[in-house]
PDB file of C-alpha atoms and ligand atoms in Angstrom:
ATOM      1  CA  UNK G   1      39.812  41.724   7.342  1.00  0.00           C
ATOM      2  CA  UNK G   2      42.447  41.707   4.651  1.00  0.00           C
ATOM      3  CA  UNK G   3      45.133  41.519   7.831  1.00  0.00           C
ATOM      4  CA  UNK G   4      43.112  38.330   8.329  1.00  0.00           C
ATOM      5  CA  UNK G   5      42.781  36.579   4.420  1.00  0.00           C
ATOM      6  CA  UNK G   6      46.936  37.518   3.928  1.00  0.00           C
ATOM      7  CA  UNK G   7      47.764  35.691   7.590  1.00  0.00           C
ATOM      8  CA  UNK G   8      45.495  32.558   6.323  1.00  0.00           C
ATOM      9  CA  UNK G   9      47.237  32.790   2.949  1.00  0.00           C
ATOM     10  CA  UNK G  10      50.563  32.790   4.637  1.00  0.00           C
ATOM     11  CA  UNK G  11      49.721  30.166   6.636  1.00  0.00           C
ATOM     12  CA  UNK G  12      48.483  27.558   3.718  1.00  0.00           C
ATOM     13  CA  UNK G  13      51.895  28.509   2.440  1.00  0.00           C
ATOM     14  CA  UNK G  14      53.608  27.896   5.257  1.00  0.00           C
ATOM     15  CA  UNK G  15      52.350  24.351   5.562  1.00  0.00           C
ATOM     16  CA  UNK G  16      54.714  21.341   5.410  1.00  0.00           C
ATOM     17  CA  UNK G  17      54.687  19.337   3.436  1.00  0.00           C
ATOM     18  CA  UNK G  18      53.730  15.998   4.985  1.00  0.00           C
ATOM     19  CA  UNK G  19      50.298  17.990   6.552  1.00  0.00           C
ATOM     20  CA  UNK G  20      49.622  19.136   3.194  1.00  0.00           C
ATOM     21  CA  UNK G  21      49.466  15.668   2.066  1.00  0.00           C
ATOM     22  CA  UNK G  22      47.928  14.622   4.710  1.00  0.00           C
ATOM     23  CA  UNK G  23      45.112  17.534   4.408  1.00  0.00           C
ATOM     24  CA  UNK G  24      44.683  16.694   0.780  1.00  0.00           C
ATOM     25  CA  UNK G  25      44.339  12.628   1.576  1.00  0.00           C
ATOM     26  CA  UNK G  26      41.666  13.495   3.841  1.00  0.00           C
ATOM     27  CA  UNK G  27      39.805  15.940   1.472  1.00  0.00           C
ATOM     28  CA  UNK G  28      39.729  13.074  -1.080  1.00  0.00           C
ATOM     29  CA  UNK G  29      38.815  10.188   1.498  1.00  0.00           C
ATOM     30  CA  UNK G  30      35.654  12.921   2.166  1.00  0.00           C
ATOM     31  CA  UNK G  31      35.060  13.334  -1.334  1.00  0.00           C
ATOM     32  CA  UNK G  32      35.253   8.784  -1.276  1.00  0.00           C
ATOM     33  CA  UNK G  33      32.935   8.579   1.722  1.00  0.00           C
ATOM     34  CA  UNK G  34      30.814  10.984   1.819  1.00  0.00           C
ATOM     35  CA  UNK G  35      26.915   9.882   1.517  1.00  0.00           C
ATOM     36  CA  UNK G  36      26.036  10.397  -2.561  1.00  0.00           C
ATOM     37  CA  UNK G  37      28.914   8.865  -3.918  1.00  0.00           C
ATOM     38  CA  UNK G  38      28.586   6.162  -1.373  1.00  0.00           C
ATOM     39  CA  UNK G  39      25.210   5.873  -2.327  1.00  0.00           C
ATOM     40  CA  UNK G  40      26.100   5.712  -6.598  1.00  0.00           C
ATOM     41  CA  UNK G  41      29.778   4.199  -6.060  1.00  0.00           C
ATOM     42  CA  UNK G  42      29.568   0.015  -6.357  1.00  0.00           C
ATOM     43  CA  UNK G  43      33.339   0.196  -6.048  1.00  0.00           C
ATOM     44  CA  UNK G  44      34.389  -1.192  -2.662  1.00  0.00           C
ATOM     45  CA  UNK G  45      36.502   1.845  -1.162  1.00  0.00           C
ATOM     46  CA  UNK G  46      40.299   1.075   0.298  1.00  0.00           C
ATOM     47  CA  UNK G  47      39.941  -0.068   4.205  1.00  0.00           C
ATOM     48  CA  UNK G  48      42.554   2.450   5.447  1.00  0.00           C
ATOM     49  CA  UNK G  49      41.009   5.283   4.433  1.00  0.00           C
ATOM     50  CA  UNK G  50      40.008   7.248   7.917  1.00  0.00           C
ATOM     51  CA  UNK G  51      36.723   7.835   8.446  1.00  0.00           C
ATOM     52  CA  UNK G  52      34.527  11.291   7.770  1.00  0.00           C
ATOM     53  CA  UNK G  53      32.544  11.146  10.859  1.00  0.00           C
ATOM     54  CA  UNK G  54      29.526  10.482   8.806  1.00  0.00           C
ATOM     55  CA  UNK G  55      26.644   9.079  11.178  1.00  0.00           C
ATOM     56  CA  UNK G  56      25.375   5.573  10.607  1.00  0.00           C
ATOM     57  CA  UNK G  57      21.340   5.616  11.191  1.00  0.00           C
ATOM     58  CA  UNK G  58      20.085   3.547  14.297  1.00  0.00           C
ATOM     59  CA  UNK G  59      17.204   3.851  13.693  1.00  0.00           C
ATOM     60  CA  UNK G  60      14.315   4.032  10.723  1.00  0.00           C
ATOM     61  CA  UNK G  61      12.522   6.977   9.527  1.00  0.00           C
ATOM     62  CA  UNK G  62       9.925   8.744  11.497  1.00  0.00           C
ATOM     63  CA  UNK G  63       7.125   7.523   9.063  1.00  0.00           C
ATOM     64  CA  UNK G  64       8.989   3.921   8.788  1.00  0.00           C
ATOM     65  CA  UNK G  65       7.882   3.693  12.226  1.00  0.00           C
ATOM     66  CA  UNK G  66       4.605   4.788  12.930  1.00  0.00           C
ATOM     67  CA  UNK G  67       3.597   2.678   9.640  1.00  0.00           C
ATOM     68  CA  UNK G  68       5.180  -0.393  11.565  1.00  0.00           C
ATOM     69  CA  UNK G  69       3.865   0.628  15.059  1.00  0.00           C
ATOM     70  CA  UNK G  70       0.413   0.168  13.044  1.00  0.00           C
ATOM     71  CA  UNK G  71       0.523  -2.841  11.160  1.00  0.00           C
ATOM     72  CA  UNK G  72       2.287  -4.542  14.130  1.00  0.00           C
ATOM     73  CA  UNK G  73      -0.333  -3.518  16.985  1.00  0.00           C
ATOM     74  CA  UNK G  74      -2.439  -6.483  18.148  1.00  0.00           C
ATOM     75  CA  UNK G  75      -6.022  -5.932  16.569  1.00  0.00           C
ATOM     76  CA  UNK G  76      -8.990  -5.905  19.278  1.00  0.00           C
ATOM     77  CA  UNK G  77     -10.754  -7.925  17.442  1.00  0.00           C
ATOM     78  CA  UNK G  78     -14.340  -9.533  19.390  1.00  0.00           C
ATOM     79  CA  UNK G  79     -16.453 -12.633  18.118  1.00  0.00           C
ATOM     80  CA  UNK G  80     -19.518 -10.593  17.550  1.00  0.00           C
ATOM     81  CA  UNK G  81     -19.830 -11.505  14.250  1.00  0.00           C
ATOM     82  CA  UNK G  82     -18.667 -14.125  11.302  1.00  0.00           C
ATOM     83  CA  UNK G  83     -18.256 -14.697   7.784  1.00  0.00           C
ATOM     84  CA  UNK G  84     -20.620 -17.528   7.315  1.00  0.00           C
ATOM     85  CA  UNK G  85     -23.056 -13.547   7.150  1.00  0.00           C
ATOM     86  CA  UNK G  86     -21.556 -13.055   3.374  1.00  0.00           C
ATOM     87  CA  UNK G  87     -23.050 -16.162   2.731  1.00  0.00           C
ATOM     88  CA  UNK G  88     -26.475 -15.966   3.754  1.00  0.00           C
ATOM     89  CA  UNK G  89     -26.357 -11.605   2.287  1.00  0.00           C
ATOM     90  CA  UNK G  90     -25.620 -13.600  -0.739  1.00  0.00           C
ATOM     91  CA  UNK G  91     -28.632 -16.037  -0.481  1.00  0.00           C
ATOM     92  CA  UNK G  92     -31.094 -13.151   0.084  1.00  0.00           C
ATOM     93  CA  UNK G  93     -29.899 -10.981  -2.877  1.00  0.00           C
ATOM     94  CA  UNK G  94     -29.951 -13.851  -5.009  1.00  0.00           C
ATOM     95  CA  UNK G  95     -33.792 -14.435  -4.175  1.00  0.00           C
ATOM     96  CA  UNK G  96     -34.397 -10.704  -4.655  1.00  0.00           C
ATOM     97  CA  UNK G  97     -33.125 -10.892  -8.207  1.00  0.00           C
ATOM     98  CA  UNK G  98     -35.182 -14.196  -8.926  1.00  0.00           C
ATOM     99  CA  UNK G  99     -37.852 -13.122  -7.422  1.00  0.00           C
ATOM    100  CA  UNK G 100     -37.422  -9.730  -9.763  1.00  0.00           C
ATOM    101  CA  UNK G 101     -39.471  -7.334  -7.018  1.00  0.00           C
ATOM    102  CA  UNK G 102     -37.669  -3.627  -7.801  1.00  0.00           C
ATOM    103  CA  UNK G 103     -40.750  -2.244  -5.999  1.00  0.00           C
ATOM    104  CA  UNK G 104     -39.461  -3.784  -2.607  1.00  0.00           C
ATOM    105  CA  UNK G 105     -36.172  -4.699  -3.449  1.00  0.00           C
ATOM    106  CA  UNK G 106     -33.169  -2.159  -3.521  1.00  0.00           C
ATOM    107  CA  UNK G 107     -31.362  -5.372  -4.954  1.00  0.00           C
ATOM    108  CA  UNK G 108     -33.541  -6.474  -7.408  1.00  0.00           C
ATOM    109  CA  UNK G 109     -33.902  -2.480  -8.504  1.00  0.00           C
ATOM    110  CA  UNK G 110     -30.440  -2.373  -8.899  1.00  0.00           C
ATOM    111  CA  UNK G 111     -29.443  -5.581 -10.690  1.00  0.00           C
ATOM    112  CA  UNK G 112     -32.729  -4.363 -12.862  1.00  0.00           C
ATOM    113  CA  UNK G 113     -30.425  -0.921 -13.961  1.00  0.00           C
ATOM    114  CA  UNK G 114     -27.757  -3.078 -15.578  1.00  0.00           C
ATOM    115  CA  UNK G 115     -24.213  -4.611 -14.668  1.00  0.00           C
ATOM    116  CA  UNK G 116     -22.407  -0.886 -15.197  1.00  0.00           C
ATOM    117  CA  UNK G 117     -24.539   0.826 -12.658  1.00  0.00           C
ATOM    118  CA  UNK G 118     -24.316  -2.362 -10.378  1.00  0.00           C
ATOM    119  CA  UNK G 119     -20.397  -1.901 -10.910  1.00  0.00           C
ATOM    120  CA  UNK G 120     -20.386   1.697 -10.610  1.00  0.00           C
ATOM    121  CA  UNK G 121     -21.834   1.471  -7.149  1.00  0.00           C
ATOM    122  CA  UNK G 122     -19.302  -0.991  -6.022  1.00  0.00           C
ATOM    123  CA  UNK G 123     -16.914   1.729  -7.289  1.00  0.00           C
ATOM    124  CA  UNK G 124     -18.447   4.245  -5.390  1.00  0.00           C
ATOM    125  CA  UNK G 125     -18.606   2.599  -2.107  1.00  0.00           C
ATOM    126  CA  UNK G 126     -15.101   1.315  -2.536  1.00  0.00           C
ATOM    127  CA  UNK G 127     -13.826   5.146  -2.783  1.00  0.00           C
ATOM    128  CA  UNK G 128     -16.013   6.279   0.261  1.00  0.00           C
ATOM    129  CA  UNK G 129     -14.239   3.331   2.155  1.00  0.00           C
ATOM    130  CA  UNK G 130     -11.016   4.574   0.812  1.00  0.00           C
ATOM    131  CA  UNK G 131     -12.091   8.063   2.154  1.00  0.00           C
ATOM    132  CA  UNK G 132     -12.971   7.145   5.708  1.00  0.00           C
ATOM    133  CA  UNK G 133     -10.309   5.095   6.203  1.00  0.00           C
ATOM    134  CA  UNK G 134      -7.549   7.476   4.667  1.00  0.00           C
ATOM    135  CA  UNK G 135      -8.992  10.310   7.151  1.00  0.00           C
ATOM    136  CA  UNK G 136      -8.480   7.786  10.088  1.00  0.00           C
ATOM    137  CA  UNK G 137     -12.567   7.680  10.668  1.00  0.00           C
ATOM    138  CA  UNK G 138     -12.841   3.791  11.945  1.00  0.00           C
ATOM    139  CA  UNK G 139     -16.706   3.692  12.904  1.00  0.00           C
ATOM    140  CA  UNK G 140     -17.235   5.481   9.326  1.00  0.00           C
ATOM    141  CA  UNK G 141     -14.343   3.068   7.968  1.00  0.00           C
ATOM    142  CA  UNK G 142     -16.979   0.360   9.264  1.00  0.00           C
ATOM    143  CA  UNK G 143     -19.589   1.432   8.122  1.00  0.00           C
ATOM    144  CA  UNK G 144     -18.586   1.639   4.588  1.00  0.00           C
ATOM    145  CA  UNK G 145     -16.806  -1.507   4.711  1.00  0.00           C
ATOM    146  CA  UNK G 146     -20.332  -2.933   4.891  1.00  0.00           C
ATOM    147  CA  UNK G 147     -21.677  -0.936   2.125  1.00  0.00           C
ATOM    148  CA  UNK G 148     -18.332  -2.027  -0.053  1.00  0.00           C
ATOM    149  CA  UNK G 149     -19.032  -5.531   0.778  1.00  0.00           C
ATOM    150  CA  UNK G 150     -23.242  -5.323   0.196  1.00  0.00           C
ATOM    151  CA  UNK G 151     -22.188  -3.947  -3.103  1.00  0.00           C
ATOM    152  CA  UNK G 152     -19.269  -6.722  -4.079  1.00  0.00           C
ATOM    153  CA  UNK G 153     -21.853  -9.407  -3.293  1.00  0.00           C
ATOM    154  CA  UNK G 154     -24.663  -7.753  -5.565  1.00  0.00           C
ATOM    155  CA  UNK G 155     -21.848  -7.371  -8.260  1.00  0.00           C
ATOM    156  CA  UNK G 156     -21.347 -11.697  -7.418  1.00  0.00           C
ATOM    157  CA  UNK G 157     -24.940 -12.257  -7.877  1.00  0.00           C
ATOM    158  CA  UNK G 158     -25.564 -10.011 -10.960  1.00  0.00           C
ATOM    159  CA  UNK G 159     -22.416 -11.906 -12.431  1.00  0.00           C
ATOM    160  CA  UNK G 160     -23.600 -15.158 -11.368  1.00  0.00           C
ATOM    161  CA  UNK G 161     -20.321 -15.751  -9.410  1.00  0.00           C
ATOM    162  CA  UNK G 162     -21.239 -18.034  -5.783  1.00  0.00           C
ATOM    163  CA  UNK G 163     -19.370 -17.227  -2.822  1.00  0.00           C
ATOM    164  CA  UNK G 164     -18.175 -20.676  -3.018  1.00  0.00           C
ATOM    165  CA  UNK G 165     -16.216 -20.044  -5.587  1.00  0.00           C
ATOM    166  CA  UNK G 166     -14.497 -16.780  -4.426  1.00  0.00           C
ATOM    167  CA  UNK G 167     -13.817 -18.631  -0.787  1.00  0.00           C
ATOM    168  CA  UNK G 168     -11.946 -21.317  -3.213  1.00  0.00           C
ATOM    169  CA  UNK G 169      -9.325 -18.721  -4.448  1.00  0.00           C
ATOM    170  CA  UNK G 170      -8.771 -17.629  -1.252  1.00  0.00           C
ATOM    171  CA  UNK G 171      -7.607 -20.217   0.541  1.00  0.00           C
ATOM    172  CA  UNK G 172      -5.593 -21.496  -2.975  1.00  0.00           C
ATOM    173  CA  UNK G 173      -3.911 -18.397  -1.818  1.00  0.00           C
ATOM    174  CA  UNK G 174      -3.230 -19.182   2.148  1.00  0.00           C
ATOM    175  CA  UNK G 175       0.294 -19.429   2.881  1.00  0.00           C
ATOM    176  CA  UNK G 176       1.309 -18.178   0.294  1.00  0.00           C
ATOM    177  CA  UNK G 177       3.214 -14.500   1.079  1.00  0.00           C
ATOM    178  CA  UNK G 178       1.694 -11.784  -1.617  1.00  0.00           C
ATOM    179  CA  UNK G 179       5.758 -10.865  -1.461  1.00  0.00           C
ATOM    180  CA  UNK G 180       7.002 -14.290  -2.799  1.00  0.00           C
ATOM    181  CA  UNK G 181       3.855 -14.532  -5.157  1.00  0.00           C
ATOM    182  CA  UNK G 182       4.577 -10.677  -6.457  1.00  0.00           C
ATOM    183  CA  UNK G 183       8.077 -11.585  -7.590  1.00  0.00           C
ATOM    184  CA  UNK G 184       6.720 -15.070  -9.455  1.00  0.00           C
ATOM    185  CA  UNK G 185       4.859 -12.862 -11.652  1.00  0.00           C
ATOM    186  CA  UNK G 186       6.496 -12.246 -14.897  1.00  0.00           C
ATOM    187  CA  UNK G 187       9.331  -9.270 -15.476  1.00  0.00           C
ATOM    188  CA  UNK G 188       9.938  -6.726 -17.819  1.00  0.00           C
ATOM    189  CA  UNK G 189       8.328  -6.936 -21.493  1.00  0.00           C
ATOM    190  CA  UNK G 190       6.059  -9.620 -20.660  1.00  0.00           C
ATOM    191  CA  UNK G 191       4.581  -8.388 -17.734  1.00  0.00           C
ATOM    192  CA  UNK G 192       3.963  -4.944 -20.112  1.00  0.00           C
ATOM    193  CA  UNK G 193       2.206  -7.302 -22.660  1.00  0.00           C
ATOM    194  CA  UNK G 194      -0.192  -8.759 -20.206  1.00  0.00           C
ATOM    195  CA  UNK G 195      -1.014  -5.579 -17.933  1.00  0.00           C
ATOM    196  CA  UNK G 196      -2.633  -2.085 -18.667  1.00  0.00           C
ATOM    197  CA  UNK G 197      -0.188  -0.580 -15.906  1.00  0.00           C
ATOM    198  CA  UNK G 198       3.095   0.776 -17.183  1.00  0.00           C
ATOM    199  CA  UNK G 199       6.024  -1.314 -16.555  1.00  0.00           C
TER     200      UNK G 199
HETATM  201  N1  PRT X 201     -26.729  -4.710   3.220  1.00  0.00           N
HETATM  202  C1  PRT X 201     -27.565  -4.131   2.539  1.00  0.00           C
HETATM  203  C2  PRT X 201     -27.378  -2.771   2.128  1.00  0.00           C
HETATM  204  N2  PRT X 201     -26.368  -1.904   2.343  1.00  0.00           N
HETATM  205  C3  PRT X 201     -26.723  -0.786   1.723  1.00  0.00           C
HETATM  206  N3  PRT X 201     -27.930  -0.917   1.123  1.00  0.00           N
HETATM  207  C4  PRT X 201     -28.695   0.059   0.383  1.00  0.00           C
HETATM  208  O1  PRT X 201     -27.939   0.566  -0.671  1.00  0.00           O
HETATM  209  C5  PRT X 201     -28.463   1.839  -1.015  1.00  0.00           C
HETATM  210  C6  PRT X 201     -27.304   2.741  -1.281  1.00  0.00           C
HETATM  211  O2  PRT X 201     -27.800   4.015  -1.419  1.00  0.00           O
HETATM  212  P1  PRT X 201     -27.171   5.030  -2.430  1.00  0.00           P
HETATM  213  O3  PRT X 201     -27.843   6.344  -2.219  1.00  0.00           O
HETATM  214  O4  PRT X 201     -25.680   4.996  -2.290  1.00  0.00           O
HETATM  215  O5  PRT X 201     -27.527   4.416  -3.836  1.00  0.00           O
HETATM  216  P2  PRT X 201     -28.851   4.473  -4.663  1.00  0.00           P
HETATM  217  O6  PRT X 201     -30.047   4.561  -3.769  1.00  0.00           O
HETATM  218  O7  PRT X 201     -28.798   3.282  -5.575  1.00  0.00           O
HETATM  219  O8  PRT X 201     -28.716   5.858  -5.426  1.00  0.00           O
HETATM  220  P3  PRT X 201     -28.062   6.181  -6.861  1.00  0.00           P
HETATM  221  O9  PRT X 201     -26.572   6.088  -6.712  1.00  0.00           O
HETATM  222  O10 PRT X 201     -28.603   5.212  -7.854  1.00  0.00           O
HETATM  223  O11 PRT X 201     -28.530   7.546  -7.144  1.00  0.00           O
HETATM  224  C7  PRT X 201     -29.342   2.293   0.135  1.00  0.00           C
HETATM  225  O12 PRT X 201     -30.693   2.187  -0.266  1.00  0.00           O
HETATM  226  C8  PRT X 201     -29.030   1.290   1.221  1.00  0.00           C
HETATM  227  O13 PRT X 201     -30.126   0.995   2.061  1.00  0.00           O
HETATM  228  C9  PRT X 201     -28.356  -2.155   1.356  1.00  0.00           C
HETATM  229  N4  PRT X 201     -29.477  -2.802   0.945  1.00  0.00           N
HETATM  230  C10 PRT X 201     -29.648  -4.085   1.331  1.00  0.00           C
HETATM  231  N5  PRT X 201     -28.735  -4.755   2.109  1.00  0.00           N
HETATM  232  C11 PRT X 201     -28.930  -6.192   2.449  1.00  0.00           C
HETATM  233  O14 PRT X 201     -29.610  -6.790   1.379  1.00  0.00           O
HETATM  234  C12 PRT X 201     -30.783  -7.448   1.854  1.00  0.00           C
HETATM  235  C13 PRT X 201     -31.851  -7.380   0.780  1.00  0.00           C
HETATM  236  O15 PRT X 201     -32.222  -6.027   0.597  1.00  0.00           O
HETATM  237  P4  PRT X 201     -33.364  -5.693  -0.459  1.00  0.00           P
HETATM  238  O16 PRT X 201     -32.890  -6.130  -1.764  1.00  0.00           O
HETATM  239  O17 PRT X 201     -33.588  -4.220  -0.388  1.00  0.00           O
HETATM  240  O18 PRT X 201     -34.586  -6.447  -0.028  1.00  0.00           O
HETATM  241  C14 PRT X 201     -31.155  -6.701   3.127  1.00  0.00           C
HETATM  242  O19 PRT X 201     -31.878  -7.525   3.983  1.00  0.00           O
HETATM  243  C15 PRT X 201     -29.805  -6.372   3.700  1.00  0.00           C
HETATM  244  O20 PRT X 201     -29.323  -7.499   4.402  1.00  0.00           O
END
């Protein structure tokens, strides 16, 4: 063993003096290249210096992809159903809470316990959605869609928002990418002044 550590100090010794240079060149072109300081360095690095053998990613991370494979798969979507049905779900809560019937009516009951319980249970629906469709349950996921959007349209009556209305800012918003439209929105200190989020 210590036969082994004097031989390999003999040898650095030993070395001429052009490798030695050329060993220490390379250590610092490693040091240049490798992948933090590439990552922190803005400084453009010298094109001559030879490279590290450091791999260049082909492709995306495992997650990257699967998230992509999702959002990019065709939906199987079939006309059984339209939404000309939010509408006319709107018309018939509207009539329960005119008509005032909380002995009949889960709507008119509700809209009868006051505008926090009404949005509480728009809360709680929205988090059972968020449940199902976190644990990858579709026909659940369906299910409480419809519940979410039962809810949403009892919170539009109770407010005395019309569907109308909420169809309006929708398509104000067609064709227009919620990327582009996210970076319109005010920066920095101003943004902080008009939002409860942190900056
Ligand atoms: N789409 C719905 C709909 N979806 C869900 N629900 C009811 O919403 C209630 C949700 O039950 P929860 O236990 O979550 O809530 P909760 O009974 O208020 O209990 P708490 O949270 O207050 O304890 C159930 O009674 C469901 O039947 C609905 N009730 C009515 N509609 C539509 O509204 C129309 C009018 O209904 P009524 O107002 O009942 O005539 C109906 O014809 C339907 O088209």
């Amino acid at each position: 063993m210590a036969k082994t550590t004097k031989a390999k100090a003999g040898a650095k010794k030993k070395l001429p003096l052009r490798d030695a240079a050329l060993k220490a060149t390379q250590a610092l072109a490693g040091k240049a290249v490798g992948k933090k300081s590439r990552k922190r360095s803005a400084v453009p690095l010298p094109a001559l210096l030879p490279a590290t053998g450091a791999k260049v990613k082909a492709k995306p991370p495992k997650a990257v992809r699967q998230a992509e494979a999702r959002h990019l798969a065709p939906l199987d979507l079939q006309p059984v159903g339209d939404a000309a049905v939010l509408d006319r779900l709107w018309q018939t809560v509207e009539s329960r809470r005119a008509a005032g019937d909380v002995a009949n009516s889960h709507s008119a009951r509700l809209i009868a316990r006051g505008t926090p319980k009404v949005a509480q249970k728009l809360g709680e629906e929205a988090v059972e959605c968020v449940i199902e469709a976190t644990q990858g349950n579709r026909a659940e996921t369906i299910l409480e869609s419809a519940d979410l959007l039962y809810h949403l349209v009892v919170v539009w009556v109770d407010a005395g928002i019309r569907p109308d209305e909420v169809w309006a800012e929708l398509r104000r918003r067609e064709g227009i990418s919620g990327i582009v439209e996210k970076a319109s929105r005010p920066k920095g200190i101003v943004r902080a002044a008009r939002t409860t989020k942190l900056p």
